[in-house]
PDB file of C-alpha atoms in Angstrom:
ATOM      1  CA  UNK A   1     -19.192  14.668   6.134  1.00  0.00           C
ATOM      2  CA  UNK A   2     -17.882  11.444   7.303  1.00  0.00           C
ATOM      3  CA  UNK A   3     -20.158   8.068   5.757  1.00  0.00           C
ATOM      4  CA  UNK A   4     -21.911   6.179   8.634  1.00  0.00           C
ATOM      5  CA  UNK A   5     -20.017   2.584   9.692  1.00  0.00           C
ATOM      6  CA  UNK A   6     -22.202  -0.366   8.066  1.00  0.00           C
ATOM      7  CA  UNK A   7     -21.358  -3.837   6.438  1.00  0.00           C
ATOM      8  CA  UNK A   8     -23.760  -6.182   4.615  1.00  0.00           C
ATOM      9  CA  UNK A   9     -23.503  -9.006   2.465  1.00  0.00           C
ATOM     10  CA  UNK A  10     -24.244 -11.162  -0.483  1.00  0.00           C
ATOM     11  CA  UNK A  11     -24.041 -14.455  -1.976  1.00  0.00           C
ATOM     12  CA  UNK A  12     -24.437 -15.515  -5.349  1.00  0.00           C
ATOM     13  CA  UNK A  13     -23.833 -19.097  -6.118  1.00  0.00           C
ATOM     14  CA  UNK A  14     -20.609 -20.003  -4.225  1.00  0.00           C
ATOM     15  CA  UNK A  15     -19.012 -16.277  -4.080  1.00  0.00           C
ATOM     16  CA  UNK A  16     -19.933 -14.113  -0.836  1.00  0.00           C
ATOM     17  CA  UNK A  17     -19.804 -10.249  -1.455  1.00  0.00           C
ATOM     18  CA  UNK A  18     -18.833  -8.142   2.138  1.00  0.00           C
ATOM     19  CA  UNK A  19     -19.399  -4.145   1.643  1.00  0.00           C
ATOM     20  CA  UNK A  20     -17.993  -1.929   4.016  1.00  0.00           C
ATOM     21  CA  UNK A  21     -18.722   1.471   4.352  1.00  0.00           C
ATOM     22  CA  UNK A  22     -17.530   3.810   6.814  1.00  0.00           C
ATOM     23  CA  UNK A  23     -14.200   3.504   9.235  1.00  0.00           C
ATOM     24  CA  UNK A  24     -12.548   0.343   9.837  1.00  0.00           C
ATOM     25  CA  UNK A  25     -11.183   0.716  13.208  1.00  0.00           C
ATOM     26  CA  UNK A  26     -10.771  -0.736  16.473  1.00  0.00           C
ATOM     27  CA  UNK A  27     -14.430   0.766  17.417  1.00  0.00           C
ATOM     28  CA  UNK A  28     -15.853  -1.330  13.979  1.00  0.00           C
ATOM     29  CA  UNK A  29     -13.456  -3.962  13.718  1.00  0.00           C
ATOM     30  CA  UNK A  30     -15.720  -6.380  15.424  1.00  0.00           C
ATOM     31  CA  UNK A  31     -18.572  -5.972  12.892  1.00  0.00           C
ATOM     32  CA  UNK A  32     -16.624  -6.634  10.086  1.00  0.00           C
ATOM     33  CA  UNK A  33     -14.847  -9.693  11.436  1.00  0.00           C
ATOM     34  CA  UNK A  34     -18.777 -10.930  12.747  1.00  0.00           C
ATOM     35  CA  UNK A  35     -19.916  -9.648   8.692  1.00  0.00           C
ATOM     36  CA  UNK A  36     -17.446 -12.110   7.370  1.00  0.00           C
ATOM     37  CA  UNK A  37     -18.117 -14.988   8.978  1.00  0.00           C
ATOM     38  CA  UNK A  38     -21.803 -15.033   8.401  1.00  0.00           C
ATOM     39  CA  UNK A  39     -21.055 -14.636   4.497  1.00  0.00           C
ATOM     40  CA  UNK A  40     -18.748 -17.396   4.870  1.00  0.00           C
ATOM     41  CA  UNK A  41     -21.119 -19.647   6.823  1.00  0.00           C
ATOM     42  CA  UNK A  42     -23.837 -18.414   5.156  1.00  0.00           C
ATOM     43  CA  UNK A  43     -25.554 -21.692   3.581  1.00  0.00           C
ATOM     44  CA  UNK A  44     -26.241 -21.987  -0.106  1.00  0.00           C
ATOM     45  CA  UNK A  45     -27.189 -24.709  -2.493  1.00  0.00           C
ATOM     46  CA  UNK A  46     -23.522 -24.761  -3.164  1.00  0.00           C
ATOM     47  CA  UNK A  47     -20.406 -24.860  -1.134  1.00  0.00           C
ATOM     48  CA  UNK A  48     -17.958 -21.199  -0.920  1.00  0.00           C
ATOM     49  CA  UNK A  49     -15.323 -21.061  -3.015  1.00  0.00           C
ATOM     50  CA  UNK A  50     -14.943 -17.362  -2.916  1.00  0.00           C
ATOM     51  CA  UNK A  51     -14.967 -14.177  -0.842  1.00  0.00           C
ATOM     52  CA  UNK A  52     -14.746 -10.875  -2.024  1.00  0.00           C
ATOM     53  CA  UNK A  53     -14.243  -7.817   0.903  1.00  0.00           C
ATOM     54  CA  UNK A  54     -15.530  -4.486  -1.183  1.00  0.00           C
ATOM     55  CA  UNK A  55     -13.832  -1.671   0.542  1.00  0.00           C
ATOM     56  CA  UNK A  56     -14.755   1.235  -1.917  1.00  0.00           C
ATOM     57  CA  UNK A  57     -16.905   3.398   0.192  1.00  0.00           C
ATOM     58  CA  UNK A  58     -14.029   2.522   3.350  1.00  0.00           C
ATOM     59  CA  UNK A  59     -12.854   6.384   4.281  1.00  0.00           C
ATOM     60  CA  UNK A  60     -10.027   4.978   7.082  1.00  0.00           C
ATOM     61  CA  UNK A  61      -7.996   1.562   7.458  1.00  0.00           C
ATOM     62  CA  UNK A  62      -6.431   1.403  10.599  1.00  0.00           C
ATOM     63  CA  UNK A  63      -4.093  -1.142  11.653  1.00  0.00           C
ATOM     64  CA  UNK A  64      -6.705  -3.231  13.588  1.00  0.00           C
ATOM     65  CA  UNK A  65      -8.714  -2.705  10.081  1.00  0.00           C
ATOM     66  CA  UNK A  66      -5.696  -4.516   8.295  1.00  0.00           C
ATOM     67  CA  UNK A  67      -5.492  -7.087  11.262  1.00  0.00           C
ATOM     68  CA  UNK A  68      -9.229  -8.389  10.612  1.00  0.00           C
ATOM     69  CA  UNK A  69      -8.351  -8.290   6.456  1.00  0.00           C
ATOM     70  CA  UNK A  70      -5.662 -10.530   7.131  1.00  0.00           C
ATOM     71  CA  UNK A  71      -7.544 -13.463   9.053  1.00  0.00           C
ATOM     72  CA  UNK A  72     -10.275 -13.234   6.839  1.00  0.00           C
ATOM     73  CA  UNK A  73      -7.100 -14.391   4.221  1.00  0.00           C
ATOM     74  CA  UNK A  74      -6.047 -17.125   6.922  1.00  0.00           C
ATOM     75  CA  UNK A  75      -9.372 -18.467   7.262  1.00  0.00           C
ATOM     76  CA  UNK A  76     -10.292 -18.114   3.371  1.00  0.00           C
ATOM     77  CA  UNK A  77      -6.634 -19.931   2.822  1.00  0.00           C
ATOM     78  CA  UNK A  78      -7.838 -22.644   5.559  1.00  0.00           C
ATOM     79  CA  UNK A  79     -11.316 -23.689   4.158  1.00  0.00           C
ATOM     80  CA  UNK A  80      -9.633 -23.268   0.193  1.00  0.00           C
ATOM     81  CA  UNK A  81     -11.465 -20.406  -0.540  1.00  0.00           C
ATOM     82  CA  UNK A  82     -10.082 -17.686  -2.656  1.00  0.00           C
ATOM     83  CA  UNK A  83      -9.981 -13.877  -1.410  1.00  0.00           C
ATOM     84  CA  UNK A  84     -10.271 -11.114  -3.476  1.00  0.00           C
ATOM     85  CA  UNK A  85     -10.011  -7.352  -1.598  1.00  0.00           C
ATOM     86  CA  UNK A  86     -11.531  -4.046  -3.946  1.00  0.00           C
ATOM     87  CA  UNK A  87      -9.593  -1.143  -3.010  1.00  0.00           C
ATOM     88  CA  UNK A  88     -10.151   1.513  -5.354  1.00  0.00           C
ATOM     89  CA  UNK A  89      -9.023   4.663  -3.588  1.00  0.00           C
ATOM     90  CA  UNK A  90      -5.588   5.382  -2.113  1.00  0.00           C
ATOM     91  CA  UNK A  91      -7.428   5.573   1.578  1.00  0.00           C
ATOM     92  CA  UNK A  92      -7.868   2.045   1.735  1.00  0.00           C
ATOM     93  CA  UNK A  93      -4.356   0.973  -0.769  1.00  0.00           C
ATOM     94  CA  UNK A  94      -1.846   3.061   1.011  1.00  0.00           C
ATOM     95  CA  UNK A  95      -2.088   1.219   4.241  1.00  0.00           C
ATOM     96  CA  UNK A  96      -2.373  -2.061   2.523  1.00  0.00           C
ATOM     97  CA  UNK A  97       0.848  -0.680  -0.311  1.00  0.00           C
ATOM     98  CA  UNK A  98       2.643   0.456   3.626  1.00  0.00           C
ATOM     99  CA  UNK A  99       2.612  -3.242   5.390  1.00  0.00           C
ATOM    100  CA  UNK A 100       3.250  -4.915   1.942  1.00  0.00           C
ATOM    101  CA  UNK A 101       0.105  -6.872   2.291  1.00  0.00           C
ATOM    102  CA  UNK A 102      -0.957  -5.836  -0.716  1.00  0.00           C
ATOM    103  CA  UNK A 103       1.825  -8.034  -2.071  1.00  0.00           C
ATOM    104  CA  UNK A 104       0.363 -10.957  -0.040  1.00  0.00           C
ATOM    105  CA  UNK A 105      -2.960 -10.456  -0.916  1.00  0.00           C
ATOM    106  CA  UNK A 106      -5.921 -10.177  -4.149  1.00  0.00           C
ATOM    107  CA  UNK A 107      -5.957  -6.687  -3.904  1.00  0.00           C
ATOM    108  CA  UNK A 108      -7.908  -5.133  -7.060  1.00  0.00           C
ATOM    109  CA  UNK A 109      -9.473  -2.036  -7.935  1.00  0.00           C
ATOM    110  CA  UNK A 110     -13.037  -2.979  -9.164  1.00  0.00           C
ATOM    111  CA  UNK A 111     -15.660  -5.531  -8.405  1.00  0.00           C
ATOM    112  CA  UNK A 112     -15.198  -7.061 -12.030  1.00  0.00           C
ATOM    113  CA  UNK A 113     -11.219  -7.518 -11.612  1.00  0.00           C
ATOM    114  CA  UNK A 114     -12.155  -9.252  -8.091  1.00  0.00           C
ATOM    115  CA  UNK A 115     -14.524 -11.763  -9.444  1.00  0.00           C
ATOM    116  CA  UNK A 116     -11.827 -12.849 -12.134  1.00  0.00           C
ATOM    117  CA  UNK A 117      -8.605 -13.120  -9.859  1.00  0.00           C
ATOM    118  CA  UNK A 118     -11.224 -15.228  -7.253  1.00  0.00           C
ATOM    119  CA  UNK A 119     -12.269 -17.567 -10.281  1.00  0.00           C
TER     120      UNK A 119
END
């Protein structure tokens, strides 16, 4: 049974985490984009320095979803913020590998590893 699509974000200090579940495709990409924007625009006592996108519960990632991740990376780069993706399953890791994005983006297998590379 397919998991329903959902996004949520949290902010702890200078780090924001966007967690996504379900399919990331043409139909859900706008919601992913909005969640990333909300997390990056959130106000806190300290400026945002790192963004982690947790794709652990993503069941499908298509080219539109990949484009959203590339956009997020470009926005973070422009703002001098680090970005890491949590991709513990082949469902998400495979499209990143096939497109070569795994060599450009910080792709990790756990939240702890993502936190380490964004420090």
